[in-house]
Amino acid sequence: PLDESTETVASPLVRNPTGDDSDADDFTIWDRTQATRISTGIKWAFGLELSPEVIIAEANVNKLATDVVQGRRVLEPAFAPMMT
């Protein structure tokens, strides 16, 4: 187990630092600027606009990926992600 000071510093950087049952795909948003940067990256990479509010509300890699796939299917019904 981590001591309290290490846990405080490492918590945004280490998945599940406390050993609780949180989802491993959850991530921490430190501020709106970070959410805006993630939103801009999604727009650039996938041609889909997800607002910073959506990024903050989801804060989960799997949920955001699902949002991107569903959004792309609305824009392009034949869209099929290349996943193995």
GROMACS .gro file of N, CA and C in nm, residues 6-76:
model
  213
    6THR      N    1   0.233   0.987  -0.106
    6THR     CA    2   0.261   0.927  -0.236
    6THR      C    3   0.133   0.905  -0.313
    7GLU      N    4   0.030   0.860  -0.245
    7GLU     CA    5  -0.100   0.837  -0.309
    7GLU      C    6  -0.156   0.967  -0.366
    8THR      N    7  -0.143   1.076  -0.293
    8THR     CA    8  -0.193   1.206  -0.339
    8THR      C    9  -0.121   1.251  -0.464
    9VAL      N   10   0.009   1.236  -0.469
    9VAL     CA   11   0.087   1.278  -0.584
    9VAL      C   12   0.065   1.184  -0.702
   10ALA      N   13   0.058   1.056  -0.678
   10ALA     CA   14   0.051   0.958  -0.786
   10ALA      C   15  -0.089   0.933  -0.839
   11SER      N   16  -0.192   0.971  -0.765
   11SER     CA   17  -0.327   0.934  -0.805
   11SER      C   18  -0.367   0.975  -0.945
   12PRO      N   19  -0.328   1.095  -0.996
   12PRO     CA   20  -0.366   1.124  -1.134
   12PRO      C   21  -0.282   1.047  -1.236
   13LEU      N   22  -0.171   0.991  -1.194
   13LEU     CA   23  -0.077   0.928  -1.286
   13LEU      C   24  -0.086   0.776  -1.288
   14VAL      N   25  -0.128   0.717  -1.180
   14VAL     CA   26  -0.128   0.573  -1.165
   14VAL      C   27  -0.272   0.523  -1.165
   15ARG      N   28  -0.299   0.425  -1.248
   15ARG     CA   29  -0.432   0.366  -1.247
   15ARG      C   30  -0.457   0.296  -1.115
   16ASN      N   31  -0.571   0.327  -1.058
   16ASN     CA   32  -0.618   0.259  -0.938
   16ASN      C   33  -0.513   0.257  -0.826
   17PRO      N   34  -0.459   0.374  -0.784
   17PRO     CA   35  -0.354   0.375  -0.683
   17PRO      C   36  -0.401   0.328  -0.546
   18THR      N   37  -0.530   0.337  -0.520
   18THR     CA   38  -0.581   0.299  -0.388
   18THR      C   39  -0.625   0.155  -0.381
   19GLY      N   40  -0.631   0.087  -0.496
   19GLY     CA   41  -0.672  -0.052  -0.495
   19GLY      C   42  -0.822  -0.071  -0.485
   20ASP      N   43  -0.899   0.036  -0.506
   20ASP     CA   44  -1.045   0.021  -0.500
   20ASP      C   45  -1.096  -0.042  -0.629
   21ASP      N   46  -1.226  -0.051  -0.643
   21ASP     CA   47  -1.286  -0.120  -0.757
   21ASP      C   48  -1.321  -0.028  -0.872
   22SER      N   49  -1.255   0.087  -0.884
   22SER     CA   50  -1.288   0.178  -0.993
   22SER      C   51  -1.249   0.117  -1.127
   23ASP      N   52  -1.313   0.164  -1.232
   23ASP     CA   53  -1.288   0.115  -1.367
   23ASP      C   54  -1.146   0.153  -1.411
   24ALA      N   55  -1.072   0.060  -1.465
   24ALA     CA   56  -0.934   0.085  -1.509
   24ALA      C   57  -0.928   0.183  -1.625
   25ASP      N   58  -1.040   0.203  -1.697
   25ASP     CA   59  -1.043   0.297  -1.809
   25ASP      C   60  -1.075   0.440  -1.765
   26ASP      N   61  -1.107   0.461  -1.638
   26ASP     CA   62  -1.134   0.596  -1.588
   26ASP      C   63  -1.005   0.678  -1.589
   27PHE      N   64  -1.019   0.807  -1.614
   27PHE     CA   65  -0.904   0.894  -1.605
   27PHE      C   66  -0.944   1.025  -1.538
   28THR      N   67  -0.845   1.101  -1.493
   28THR     CA   68  -0.869   1.225  -1.421
   28THR      C   69  -0.849   1.343  -1.513
   29ILE      N   70  -0.946   1.433  -1.514
   29ILE     CA   71  -0.934   1.560  -1.586
   29ILE      C   72  -0.895   1.664  -1.483
   30TRP      N   73  -0.783   1.730  -1.504
   30TRP     CA   74  -0.734   1.827  -1.407
   30TRP      C   75  -0.802   1.962  -1.423
   31ASP      N   76  -0.833   2.001  -1.547
   31ASP     CA   77  -0.899   2.130  -1.569
   31ASP      C   78  -0.966   2.132  -1.706
   32ARG      N   79  -1.042   2.237  -1.732
   32ARG     CA   80  -1.115   2.249  -1.859
   32ARG      C   81  -1.019   2.258  -1.977
   33THR      N   82  -0.902   2.316  -1.958
   33THR     CA   83  -0.803   2.326  -2.065
   33THR      C   84  -0.762   2.187  -2.113
   34GLN      N   85  -0.742   2.096  -2.022
   34GLN     CA   86  -0.705   1.959  -2.059
   34GLN      C   87  -0.820   1.893  -2.135
   35ALA      N   88  -0.943   1.913  -2.089
   35ALA     CA   89  -1.059   1.856  -2.159
   35ALA      C   90  -1.071   1.914  -2.299
   36THR      N   91  -1.041   2.043  -2.314
   36THR     CA   92  -1.045   2.108  -2.445
   36THR      C   93  -0.940   2.049  -2.537
   37ARG      N   94  -0.822   2.022  -2.485
   37ARG     CA   95  -0.716   1.962  -2.567
   37ARG      C   96  -0.754   1.822  -2.613
   38ILE      N   97  -0.816   1.744  -2.526
   38ILE     CA   98  -0.862   1.610  -2.563
   38ILE      C   99  -0.970   1.620  -2.670
   39SER      N  100  -1.063   1.714  -2.650
   39SER     CA  101  -1.171   1.737  -2.747
   39SER      C  102  -1.115   1.775  -2.884
   40THR      N  103  -1.016   1.863  -2.885
   40THR     CA  104  -0.952   1.905  -3.010
   40THR      C  105  -0.881   1.788  -3.078
   41GLY      N  106  -0.815   1.704  -2.999
   41GLY     CA  107  -0.748   1.586  -3.054
   41GLY      C  108  -0.845   1.488  -3.118
   42ILE      N  109  -0.959   1.469  -3.055
   42ILE     CA  110  -1.061   1.380  -3.111
   42ILE      C  111  -1.114   1.438  -3.242
   43LYS      N  112  -1.137   1.569  -3.244
   43LYS     CA  113  -1.186   1.634  -3.366
   43LYS      C  114  -1.084   1.619  -3.479
   44TRP      N  115  -0.956   1.640  -3.448
   44TRP     CA  116  -0.850   1.631  -3.548
   44TRP      C  117  -0.834   1.487  -3.598
   45ALA      N  118  -0.836   1.392  -3.506
   45ALA     CA  119  -0.810   1.252  -3.543
   45ALA      C  120  -0.929   1.182  -3.608
   46PHE      N  121  -1.050   1.216  -3.563
   46PHE     CA  122  -1.167   1.140  -3.608
   46PHE      C  123  -1.272   1.223  -3.681
   47GLY      N  124  -1.250   1.356  -3.690
   47GLY     CA  125  -1.347   1.441  -3.758
   47GLY      C  126  -1.480   1.449  -3.686
   48LEU      N  127  -1.477   1.439  -3.555
   48LEU     CA  128  -1.598   1.437  -3.474
   48LEU      C  129  -1.581   1.534  -3.358
   49GLU      N  130  -1.681   1.618  -3.337
   49GLU     CA  131  -1.674   1.714  -3.227
   49GLU      C  132  -1.740   1.658  -3.102
   50LEU      N  133  -1.661   1.642  -2.998
   50LEU     CA  134  -1.711   1.611  -2.865
   50LEU      C  135  -1.672   1.729  -2.777
   51SER      N  136  -1.768   1.791  -2.713
   51SER     CA  137  -1.740   1.910  -2.633
   51SER      C  138  -1.655   1.875  -2.511
   52PRO      N  139  -1.584   1.974  -2.458
   52PRO     CA  140  -1.510   1.949  -2.334
   52PRO      C  141  -1.601   1.899  -2.221
   53GLU      N  142  -1.726   1.943  -2.221
   53GLU     CA  143  -1.820   1.897  -2.119
   53GLU      C  144  -1.844   1.746  -2.130
   54VAL      N  145  -1.850   1.696  -2.253
   54VAL     CA  146  -1.867   1.551  -2.274
   54VAL      C  147  -1.743   1.478  -2.224
   55ILE      N  148  -1.626   1.530  -2.255
   55ILE     CA  149  -1.501   1.469  -2.210
   55ILE      C  150  -1.499   1.460  -2.057
   56ILE      N  151  -1.536   1.570  -1.992
   56ILE     CA  152  -1.537   1.574  -1.845
   56ILE      C  153  -1.641   1.477  -1.790
   57ALA      N  154  -1.759   1.475  -1.851
   57ALA     CA  155  -1.866   1.387  -1.801
   57ALA      C  156  -1.831   1.240  -1.816
   58GLU      N  157  -1.769   1.204  -1.928
   58GLU     CA  158  -1.733   1.063  -1.951
   58GLU      C  159  -1.611   1.024  -1.869
   59ALA      N  160  -1.500   1.094  -1.888
   59ALA     CA  161  -1.373   1.067  -1.817
   59ALA      C  162  -1.342   0.917  -1.811
   60ASN      N  163  -1.366   0.850  -1.923
   60ASN     CA  164  -1.343   0.706  -1.932
   60ASN      C  165  -1.307   0.674  -2.077
   61VAL      N  166  -1.194   0.610  -2.097
   61VAL     CA  167  -1.144   0.581  -2.232
   61VAL      C  168  -1.244   0.497  -2.312
   62ASN      N  169  -1.298   0.393  -2.252
   62ASN     CA  170  -1.391   0.306  -2.324
   62ASN      C  171  -1.518   0.381  -2.364
   63LYS      N  172  -1.572   0.462  -2.275
   63LYS     CA  173  -1.693   0.539  -2.306
   63LYS      C  174  -1.668   0.640  -2.417
   64LEU      N  175  -1.553   0.708  -2.412
   64LEU     CA  176  -1.521   0.804  -2.518
   64LEU      C  177  -1.501   0.734  -2.652
   65ALA      N  178  -1.436   0.619  -2.651
   65ALA     CA  179  -1.418   0.543  -2.775
   65ALA      C  180  -1.553   0.501  -2.833
   66THR      N  181  -1.644   0.460  -2.746
   66THR     CA  182  -1.778   0.423  -2.791
   66THR      C  183  -1.850   0.544  -2.849
   67ASP      N  184  -1.836   0.660  -2.785
   67ASP     CA  185  -1.897   0.783  -2.838
   67ASP      C  186  -1.842   0.816  -2.976
   68VAL      N  187  -1.711   0.800  -2.994
   68VAL     CA  188  -1.648   0.829  -3.123
   68VAL      C  189  -1.703   0.734  -3.230
   69VAL      N  190  -1.708   0.606  -3.201
   69VAL     CA  191  -1.758   0.508  -3.298
   69VAL      C  192  -1.904   0.537  -3.333
   70GLN      N  193  -1.987   0.562  -3.233
   70GLN     CA  194  -2.128   0.590  -3.259
   70GLN      C  195  -2.145   0.719  -3.338
   71GLY      N  196  -2.066   0.820  -3.305
   71GLY     CA  197  -2.072   0.947  -3.378
   71GLY      C  198  -2.030   0.931  -3.523
   72ARG      N  199  -1.925   0.854  -3.545
   72ARG     CA  200  -1.880   0.830  -3.683
   72ARG      C  201  -1.985   0.753  -3.762
   73ARG      N  202  -2.055   0.661  -3.697
   73ARG     CA  203  -2.160   0.585  -3.766
   73ARG      C  204  -2.278   0.674  -3.804
   74VAL      N  205  -2.304   0.778  -3.726
   74VAL     CA  206  -2.409   0.874  -3.762
   74VAL      C  207  -2.366   0.951  -3.887
   75LEU      N  208  -2.239   0.993  -3.889
   75LEU     CA  209  -2.187   1.070  -4.002
   75LEU      C  210  -2.166   0.983  -4.125
   76GLU      N  211  -2.128   0.859  -4.103
   76GLU     CA  212  -2.096   0.767  -4.212
   76GLU      C  213  -2.148   0.628  -4.173
   0.00000   0.00000   0.00000
